[in-house]
Every structure is written in structure tokens, then in C-alpha cells.
Amino acid sequence: MKYAIQVNYAPWQSQGLETAYQFIKAALARGHHIVRIFFYHDGVLNAGLWQPAEIRQRWTTLHRDHGIDMVLCISAAQRRGLVNPEVDMEAASACGMVEGFRVAGLALWVDACLQSDRVMVFG
């Protein structure tokens, strides 16, 4: 089964982020494929370098060990000060964010949904 995952929670908002992370780990352990994790709304704050090491390490490990594409919504990231609107997407992805994240538009979320058997939204 192929999943597209959307995360809308900031690390401090609720148990929802932990639920999303545990769901992803369980799906991978059962041999399922995660097409993409799309961070939207306050979820983009998970990519900030100021987050606790545990939060940063979780996402980096998922990206490194499983090659999961982790995308931040560029509009949400701009509104929350993660991305300078004057900088192009490639440059924005390279600075100020945890390893493994990249910045892109909603088109990648739509693409992930079209490629997936199931769509899960946390938040």
C-alpha cells in the first residue's frame, strides 16, 4: 500500500505529531511505501533548526533510512518566517532547515495524493 502523509501539527501543539510519526514507522515496518510527507500549516515548523534534537533527528532518520520525500509547503513556510520570499526554492531548501526537508508548492501534495492508495492527514 502507498501512503501520502500530510502533517499540520507543530512539535508542541498536541499528541498528533507523535501519532503521525508512529503511524509512519508502523506502516514502513509492515512493508508499506510512503510516497511523500507534506508539511503544511504549522507542520512546517518541524523543519526549523531550533527544534529539540529529538524532533530533528526523527525526521532526518526517516529521510536517510527510507528515502522519504519530505516537503514543506512554501507558502506556509514563508508565512512562518522559515523561507525568505525573495529566495528561490532550491536556495530556501538549503538554509535554515533540518536535513532532509525541501520546499515546494502544493502541486507536490496533489501529485503524492494521485500516486497513493491512501491519504492520511494529521492535524
Coordinates of C-alpha atoms in Angstrom, one line a residue:
M1 CA 0.0 0.0 0.0
K2 CA 1.2 3.5 -0.8
Y3 CA 0.5 6.4 1.5
A4 CA 0.7 10.2 1.2
I5 CA 1.0 11.8 4.6
Q6 CA 0.2 15.4 5.5
V7 CA 1.4 16.8 8.8
N8 CA -0.2 20.0 10.0
Y9 CA 1.0 20.0 13.7
A10 CA 3.9 22.0 15.1
P11 CA 6.0 19.9 17.5
W12 CA 4.5 21.5 20.6
Q13 CA 0.8 21.5 19.6
S14 CA -0.5 18.2 20.5
Q15 CA -0.1 14.4 20.5
G16 CA -1.0 14.5 16.8
L17 CA 2.7 14.8 15.7
E18 CA 3.6 11.7 17.8
T19 CA 0.7 9.8 16.3
A20 CA 1.8 10.8 12.7
Y21 CA 5.4 9.7 13.4
Q22 CA 4.3 6.4 15.0
F23 CA 1.9 5.7 12.1
I24 CA 4.7 6.3 9.5
K25 CA 7.0 3.9 11.4
A26 CA 4.4 1.2 11.7
A27 CA 3.5 1.5 8.0
L28 CA 7.1 1.2 7.0
A29 CA 7.6 -1.8 9.3
R30 CA 4.8 -3.6 7.6
G31 CA 6.3 -3.0 4.2
H32 CA 4.2 -0.1 3.0
H33 CA 5.6 2.8 1.0
I34 CA 5.4 6.4 2.0
V35 CA 5.2 8.4 -1.2
R36 CA 5.7 11.8 0.5
I37 CA 5.3 13.6 3.8
F38 CA 3.9 17.0 3.1
F39 CA 4.2 19.5 6.0
Y40 CA 1.5 22.2 5.9
H41 CA 0.2 24.9 8.1
D42 CA 2.2 24.8 11.5
G43 CA 3.6 21.5 10.4
V44 CA 6.3 23.4 8.5
L45 CA 7.8 24.3 11.9
N46 CA 9.1 20.8 12.3
A47 CA 11.9 21.7 9.9
G48 CA 13.3 24.5 12.0
L49 CA 16.8 24.1 13.3
W50 CA 15.7 25.5 16.7
Q51 CA 13.6 22.4 17.3
P52 CA 14.7 19.9 20.0
A53 CA 17.3 17.4 18.8
E54 CA 14.8 14.6 19.2
I55 CA 12.4 16.2 16.8
R56 CA 15.1 17.0 14.2
Q57 CA 16.6 13.5 14.5
R58 CA 13.3 11.7 13.9
W59 CA 12.6 13.3 10.6
T60 CA 16.2 13.2 9.4
T61 CA 16.4 9.4 10.2
L62 CA 13.2 8.8 8.3
H63 CA 14.6 10.6 5.3
R64 CA 18.0 8.9 5.5
D65 CA 16.9 5.3 6.3
H66 CA 13.8 5.2 4.0
G67 CA 14.4 7.9 1.4
I68 CA 11.1 9.5 2.2
D69 CA 10.5 12.8 0.3
M70 CA 9.7 15.4 3.0
V71 CA 8.3 18.6 1.6
L72 CA 7.4 21.9 3.3
C73 CA 4.7 24.0 1.7
I74 CA 6.5 27.1 0.5
S75 CA 3.5 29.4 1.3
A76 CA 3.2 28.1 4.9
A77 CA 7.0 28.3 5.4
Q78 CA 7.1 31.9 4.1
R79 CA 4.2 32.9 6.4
R80 CA 6.0 31.5 9.4
G81 CA 9.4 33.0 8.6
L82 CA 11.2 29.8 7.6
V83 CA 11.7 30.9 4.0
N84 CA 12.5 34.3 2.6
P85 CA 10.1 35.0 -0.2
E86 CA 12.9 36.7 -2.2
V87 CA 14.9 33.4 -2.3
D88 CA 14.3 30.7 -4.9
M89 CA 13.1 27.3 -3.7
E90 CA 16.5 25.5 -4.0
A91 CA 18.3 28.1 -2.0
A92 CA 15.5 28.1 0.6
S93 CA 15.8 24.3 1.0
A94 CA 19.5 24.6 1.7
C95 CA 19.5 27.0 4.6
G96 CA 17.9 27.2 8.0
M97 CA 16.2 23.8 7.9
V98 CA 16.8 20.3 9.2
E99 CA 18.4 17.9 6.8
G100 CA 16.0 16.0 4.5
F101 CA 13.4 18.7 4.1
R102 CA 12.8 20.6 0.9
V103 CA 10.5 23.5 0.0
A104 CA 7.9 23.2 -2.8
G105 CA 4.3 24.1 -3.7
L106 CA 1.0 22.3 -3.2
A107 CA 1.4 20.6 -6.6
L108 CA 3.7 18.1 -5.0
W109 CA 1.0 17.3 -2.4
V110 CA -1.5 16.7 -5.2
D111 CA 1.0 14.6 -7.0
A112 CA 1.5 12.5 -3.9
C113 CA -2.2 12.0 -3.5
L114 CA -2.6 10.9 -7.1
Q115 CA 0.3 8.3 -6.7
S116 CA -1.0 6.9 -3.4
D117 CA -3.6 4.3 -2.4
R118 CA -4.4 6.1 0.8
V119 CA -4.0 9.7 2.1
M120 CA -3.5 10.4 5.8
V121 CA -3.8 13.9 7.2
F122 CA -2.6 14.6 10.8
G123 CA -3.9 17.9 12.1

